[in-house]
Amino acid sequence: MTAIVYPNGSANAAAFPAIVLQYRFFREGITVPLSIESVADASEVVIRETSGMETGAFSVQTEDNKLIVTAADMFGFSAAADYLTEVLFADGKPEIPSSVSFVGKYDKEMLAQKTATNRVIFHNVWFHDLPPECHTFYGLMGAGYLVAEVMAYRPDVVGFNEILSTWRRKTDLVDAMRAIGYEEALPENCDEKMMNPLFYNTRAVKLLECKFASYGTPNRDENGYATDKITGKYYAPSDNNIWKSAVVGAFESLETGKRFVACCTHLEANSYTKSKQPEEGDPARAEQVRETLVPLLNAFSEKYDAPAVVGGDFNSTHQRAACRELEKAGFVNTFYAAEDKKEFCSCHGYPTYCPELNTYVAYDCPWADKEIPLGYDYSIDQMFAKGDLRPRTYRTVTAKPTLYASDHSPVMLDFDL
């Protein structure tokens, strides 16, 4: 018998190689159990976490009837997963090799260190709250890959989209974020749990103020589609629509004392458009930006005399009306303004859930490993900035654990003030 043993509750995606390897065996018709404790009378693949290795490094070594896999961070565990599934157990047979001593390293860009003074990340983490007739699956990892993402990149502020109530009830996201030094920025003008929350690194910045703004509720025609034919506007005022909303915070760097404003938003999600195409819903999104988002950001920037960065799932490519509204208001597209950037699209297919293993076992991202990937022109996750903010590095994060977590990849910006 062979078992895979992994450390429980890791904030560095230590379970990732265990899950990926288990699925490799499962594809051959063999179910190898996962365990958080040693299994008596079993040969074991043991995943261990340490703090004493170089970023991105991993080691694999045999000790008697055990194969010991060690790494210190998400990058190392991701590289270890590739080595286990593509090299050591490429045949899908769970037999522990007799003699292995190997040290490897993640061979893709890591950017674990900031390239500027400040860093923000925005990530749509997927609408897991499925219809009532379905179940809601978060799988074995729950919010683990999101926490590992934050641990690996250590942003000053991170904004998540689509954190529905089930995320808070069925995962340990908030507590796990607190354990690694991040607190949620709670809006002073709303007691609801935010669906587009901001979290901030308490070791890097302090929160000065946080507010919430709702885009309202759609005005709908007889078929249920959003329309401006009723009142001349797509949205009716509402103070409690936390789904279509923006959460904005003013932050001050503990190191430099400089201030900046960060806002996480989710624009119209095509729920009320006929064909659910981005261009069809863009007039409604442009209205959200023009009438609610821009005034909110300008008010915060003026109050704190600070530049602003806004990001999230715009459901709109940068060429379309919603983004043009921001440009009309003096905001710049940080992808184009950044000194260093790479051409990746922020969207891909949904991760694949395997009920037998209770986890997500694959991702649909055909461009991720190609030399000429789908480019930024197709991205609907955006970051715009206004004021004395200098974008240095813009990245769409494609580390594998993030691809297994959502149909969107995180977008990350390093900037100086």
XYZ file of C-alpha atoms in Angstrom:
417
model
C 0.000 0.000 0.000
C 1.159 3.534 -0.788
C -0.122 6.716 0.878
C 0.567 10.407 0.392
C 1.140 12.370 3.587
C 0.979 16.163 3.568
C 1.084 18.943 6.204
C -2.354 20.164 7.170
C -3.184 23.862 7.107
C -0.128 25.006 5.160
C -0.193 28.612 3.949
C 2.257 27.744 1.166
C 0.230 25.238 -0.913
C 2.117 22.258 0.504
C -0.899 20.097 -0.359
C -0.585 20.957 -4.049
C 1.954 18.237 -4.973
C -0.030 15.721 -2.899
C -3.255 16.506 -4.762
C -1.637 16.578 -8.201
C 0.177 13.292 -7.576
C -2.965 11.616 -6.246
C -4.781 12.612 -9.414
C -1.952 11.215 -11.552
C -2.509 7.812 -9.948
C -6.292 8.206 -10.121
C -6.093 8.631 -13.894
C -4.610 5.131 -14.012
C -7.480 3.736 -11.951
C -5.555 3.708 -8.657
C -6.819 5.642 -5.638
C -3.946 6.429 -3.296
C -5.167 7.862 0.019
C -4.123 11.259 1.304
C -3.357 11.609 4.986
C -2.171 14.320 7.343
C -0.511 11.683 9.544
C 1.842 8.794 8.883
C 0.054 5.632 7.757
C 1.085 2.377 9.452
C 2.557 -0.352 7.228
C 2.442 1.858 4.134
C 5.028 3.149 1.746
C 4.675 6.899 1.793
C 5.232 9.976 -0.288
C 5.722 12.544 2.481
C 5.342 16.236 1.709
C 7.226 18.407 4.176
C 7.342 22.152 4.625
C 10.429 23.989 5.822
C 11.555 27.577 6.187
C 15.178 26.861 5.373
C 15.189 26.594 1.578
C 15.816 29.078 -1.187
C 12.674 30.533 -2.762
C 11.356 28.152 -5.417
C 13.633 25.263 -4.461
C 12.544 21.730 -3.604
C 14.203 18.419 -2.778
C 13.143 14.792 -3.214
C 14.904 12.028 -1.319
C 14.246 8.405 -0.376
C 14.462 7.334 3.256
C 13.740 3.610 3.707
C 10.186 3.122 2.364
C 9.430 6.837 2.241
C 9.895 9.445 -0.451
C 10.448 12.798 1.258
C 9.459 15.902 -0.742
C 10.470 19.220 0.829
C 9.900 22.856 -0.141
C 9.303 26.196 1.553
C 6.865 28.104 -0.644
C 4.196 27.897 -3.326
C 6.780 28.043 -6.113
C 8.798 25.157 -4.708
C 5.747 22.990 -4.148
C 4.496 23.752 -7.660
C 7.852 22.698 -9.156
C 7.870 19.582 -6.971
C 4.414 18.658 -8.302
C 5.718 18.813 -11.871
C 8.733 16.662 -11.004
C 6.628 14.022 -9.261
C 3.991 13.718 -11.986
C 6.087 14.276 -15.103
C 9.326 12.535 -14.121
C 9.321 10.314 -11.059
C 5.802 8.879 -11.402
C 5.227 9.605 -15.073
C 3.961 6.039 -15.590
C 1.197 6.562 -12.994
C 2.334 3.632 -10.825
C 2.512 4.347 -7.070
C 5.747 2.479 -6.376
C 8.336 4.295 -4.268
C 11.684 4.440 -6.145
C 14.518 2.693 -4.330
C 17.066 5.489 -4.500
C 16.333 9.136 -5.244
C 18.289 12.248 -4.296
C 17.221 15.269 -6.311
C 17.199 19.032 -5.824
C 15.246 21.222 -8.231
C 13.896 24.744 -8.578
C 10.886 26.491 -10.060
C 11.976 27.491 -13.563
C 9.398 30.211 -14.281
C 9.311 33.821 -13.130
C 8.578 34.173 -9.428
C 8.676 37.900 -8.559
C 8.534 36.940 -4.897
C 10.288 40.243 -4.131
C 8.682 43.555 -5.002
C 10.231 45.513 -7.845
C 8.945 48.778 -6.335
C 7.910 50.139 -2.954
C 4.288 48.996 -3.109
C 2.354 46.039 -4.495
C -1.338 45.352 -5.053
C -3.100 42.237 -6.354
C -6.661 41.819 -7.621
C -8.117 38.359 -8.149
C -11.585 37.168 -9.106
C -11.738 33.931 -7.150
C -14.815 32.428 -8.785
C -18.537 32.344 -8.135
C -18.668 29.020 -6.254
C -22.177 29.654 -4.933
C -23.953 27.428 -7.442
C -27.739 27.175 -8.003
C -29.842 25.624 -5.218
C -30.198 22.293 -7.003
C -26.407 21.938 -7.080
C -23.818 21.552 -4.368
C -21.160 24.117 -3.594
C -17.683 22.649 -3.892
C -14.553 24.209 -2.496
C -12.681 20.937 -2.346
C -9.900 19.777 -0.133
C -7.950 23.035 -0.407
C -10.819 25.396 0.405
C -9.185 28.826 0.348
C -5.682 27.389 0.629
C -4.453 28.340 -2.823
C -5.588 31.944 -2.331
C -3.703 32.195 0.945
C -0.623 30.633 -0.678
C -0.846 33.196 -3.475
C -0.810 36.020 -0.926
C 2.056 34.399 1.013
C 4.123 34.004 -2.143
C 3.733 37.573 -3.419
C 3.107 39.513 -0.178
C 1.082 42.434 -1.598
C 0.408 45.470 0.552
C -3.253 45.214 -0.451
C -5.160 42.405 -2.149
C -8.698 42.634 -3.492
C -10.847 39.579 -4.159
C -13.963 39.423 -6.342
C -16.905 37.062 -5.840
C -16.324 36.190 -2.192
C -19.880 35.062 -1.621
C -21.280 34.033 1.743
C -20.262 30.438 1.112
C -16.616 31.470 0.891
C -16.886 32.812 4.427
C -18.997 29.916 5.769
C -17.288 26.960 4.138
C -13.618 27.967 4.088
C -11.191 29.443 6.583
C -10.223 32.301 4.269
C -10.561 35.185 6.740
C -8.880 33.362 9.644
C -6.128 32.015 7.391
C -5.457 35.490 6.009
C -5.271 36.848 9.547
C -2.789 34.119 10.468
C -0.369 35.358 7.805
C -0.748 38.997 8.829
C -3.659 40.262 6.693
C -6.824 41.914 7.942
C -9.975 42.660 6.019
C -10.669 46.351 5.464
C -14.194 46.680 6.825
C -16.280 49.506 5.315
C -17.466 52.015 7.877
C -20.769 52.577 6.070
C -21.971 48.971 5.692
C -22.381 46.042 8.062
C -22.753 43.441 5.289
C -20.006 40.963 4.435
C -18.326 42.285 1.319
C -18.278 40.260 -1.915
C -15.410 42.381 -3.262
C -13.315 42.737 -0.114
C -9.938 44.354 0.405
C -7.346 42.745 2.669
C -4.211 44.590 3.754
C -0.813 43.537 5.066
C -0.667 44.833 8.631
C 3.147 44.653 8.541
C 3.317 46.975 5.530
C 0.435 49.464 5.675
C -2.179 50.817 8.034
C -5.792 51.407 7.091
C -6.999 54.993 7.378
C -10.571 54.604 6.124
C -12.699 52.154 4.153
C -16.006 52.763 2.362
C -18.445 50.739 0.290
C -20.448 51.883 -2.732
C -23.218 49.963 -4.463
C -23.847 50.324 -8.172
C -27.542 49.705 -7.538
C -29.993 47.189 -8.937
C -30.629 46.704 -12.671
C -33.627 48.225 -14.361
C -34.981 45.292 -16.386
C -37.227 44.938 -19.377
C -40.048 42.384 -19.735
C -37.489 39.655 -20.491
C -35.377 40.384 -17.417
C -32.505 42.077 -19.271
C -30.885 45.263 -18.029
C -32.167 48.250 -19.941
C -31.963 52.049 -19.960
C -35.317 52.434 -21.720
C -37.303 52.679 -18.487
C -35.578 55.568 -16.676
C -32.702 56.438 -18.974
C -30.328 54.551 -16.676
C -29.388 50.904 -16.397
C -29.316 50.922 -12.606
C -31.676 52.126 -9.917
C -30.050 53.481 -6.734
C -29.457 50.919 -4.013
C -27.378 50.939 -0.841
C -27.213 47.191 -0.340
C -26.240 45.496 -3.599
C -22.877 44.168 -2.415
C -22.427 42.023 -5.538
C -22.169 44.923 -7.973
C -20.097 47.198 -5.812
C -16.799 48.855 -5.042
C -14.813 48.747 -1.796
C -12.256 51.529 -1.416
C -9.637 52.061 1.255
C -7.044 54.710 2.075
C -3.728 53.254 3.240
C -0.482 54.621 4.650
C 2.874 52.891 4.262
C 4.450 51.990 7.604
C 7.879 52.339 6.007
C 7.599 55.623 4.129
C 4.487 57.295 5.532
C 3.199 57.825 2.004
C -0.471 57.248 1.270
C -2.392 55.633 -1.527
C -5.992 54.676 -2.247
C -6.885 51.165 -3.398
C -10.278 50.028 -4.675
C -11.594 46.572 -5.531
C -14.607 46.414 -7.819
C -16.694 44.018 -9.869
C -18.560 45.599 -12.754
C -21.704 44.215 -14.401
C -21.208 40.491 -14.842
C -23.342 39.990 -17.978
C -26.043 38.427 -15.826
C -28.670 40.666 -17.361
C -27.547 40.874 -20.998
C -29.098 38.823 -23.770
C -26.045 36.977 -25.021
C -23.802 37.540 -21.992
C -21.124 39.085 -24.172
C -18.865 41.814 -22.715
C -19.605 44.336 -25.459
C -23.352 43.984 -24.977
C -23.173 44.886 -21.302
C -20.543 47.567 -21.609
C -22.920 50.569 -21.678
C -24.145 49.462 -18.245
C -20.588 49.078 -17.021
C -19.678 52.486 -18.383
C -22.578 53.923 -16.394
C -21.288 52.244 -13.220
C -17.835 53.705 -13.755
C -19.005 57.188 -14.694
C -21.678 57.706 -12.053
C -20.371 55.782 -9.037
C -16.797 54.541 -9.301
C -15.035 57.698 -10.516
C -16.740 60.024 -7.973
C -15.913 57.557 -5.175
C -12.241 57.347 -6.134
C -11.883 61.089 -6.654
C -13.421 61.819 -3.262
C -11.002 59.490 -1.467
C -7.984 60.783 -3.390
C -8.872 64.381 -2.595
C -9.563 63.680 1.067
C -6.209 61.948 1.636
C -4.202 63.813 -1.026
C -3.193 60.425 -2.398
C -3.052 58.642 -5.758
C -5.551 55.854 -6.450
C -5.416 52.433 -8.040
C -8.583 50.519 -8.887
C -8.717 46.908 -10.006
C -10.884 43.866 -10.329
C -13.097 42.046 -12.772
C -14.322 44.724 -15.163
C -15.939 42.180 -17.528
C -14.632 44.527 -20.174
C -11.497 44.618 -22.283
C -9.406 47.755 -22.172
C -10.663 48.963 -25.569
C -14.286 49.213 -24.497
C -16.459 51.912 -22.952
C -16.033 51.118 -19.249
C -12.267 51.538 -19.427
C -12.570 54.583 -21.666
C -14.691 56.243 -18.961
C -11.790 55.870 -16.541
C -9.402 57.313 -19.095
C -11.720 60.287 -19.639
C -11.554 60.879 -15.880
C -7.748 60.999 -15.923
C -6.956 57.396 -15.009
C -4.190 55.537 -16.861
C -4.118 51.891 -17.861
C -1.357 50.476 -15.656
C -0.566 47.679 -18.107
C 0.535 50.194 -20.710
C 2.010 52.606 -18.159
C 4.154 49.936 -16.470
C 7.855 49.887 -17.274
C 7.891 46.083 -17.282
C 4.986 43.896 -18.404
C 4.183 40.607 -20.112
C 1.398 39.739 -22.556
C -0.912 37.346 -20.724
C -4.696 37.120 -20.706
C -6.271 37.097 -17.253
C -9.026 34.567 -18.036
C -9.129 30.864 -18.723
C -11.477 27.907 -18.307
C -12.981 26.721 -15.038
C -10.987 24.304 -12.875
C -12.172 20.699 -12.975
C -13.662 19.253 -9.794
C -13.227 15.539 -9.062
C -15.879 14.345 -6.577
C -14.061 11.055 -5.905
C -11.025 12.978 -4.631
C -12.974 16.012 -3.337
C -10.659 18.472 -4.982
C -9.904 20.436 -8.134
C -7.586 18.318 -10.228
C -7.021 20.210 -13.465
C -7.353 23.593 -15.114
C -8.317 24.703 -18.590
C -5.676 27.216 -19.584
C -4.388 26.335 -23.058
C -2.225 29.436 -23.348
C -0.419 29.160 -20.004
C 2.591 27.166 -21.169
C 2.842 28.382 -24.749
C 5.526 30.670 -26.070
C 2.917 32.971 -27.656
C 0.074 33.150 -25.143
C -3.270 34.832 -25.565
C -2.519 38.480 -24.941
C -3.644 41.302 -22.708
C -6.144 42.551 -25.298
C -8.413 39.667 -24.216
C -8.180 40.370 -20.479
C -11.250 41.532 -18.601
C -9.432 42.001 -15.273
C -8.033 45.526 -15.197
C -6.021 47.971 -13.109
C -6.197 51.735 -13.607
C -4.430 54.457 -11.630
C -4.614 58.216 -11.160
C -2.252 60.663 -9.525
C 1.413 60.516 -8.596
C 1.709 56.745 -8.854
C 4.440 55.235 -11.038
C 3.645 51.705 -12.292
C 6.835 49.656 -12.439
C 5.857 46.025 -13.021
C 2.545 44.564 -14.246
C 1.953 40.832 -14.221
C -0.847 38.381 -14.777
C 0.068 35.636 -12.317
C 0.133 32.162 -13.875
C 1.587 30.010 -11.086
C -0.265 26.695 -11.273
C -1.958 26.744 -7.841
C -3.654 29.999 -8.872
C -4.856 28.364 -12.106
C -6.436 25.557 -10.080
C -8.253 28.096 -7.900
C -10.360 30.066 -10.374
C -11.187 30.811 -14.001
C -9.405 34.144 -13.511
C -5.734 34.729 -12.825
C -4.547 37.371 -10.359
C -3.313 40.669 -11.775
C -0.446 42.275 -9.870
C 1.095 45.739 -9.932
C 4.290 46.990 -8.306
C 4.414 50.774 -8.078
C 6.252 53.668 -6.466
C 4.658 56.748 -4.945
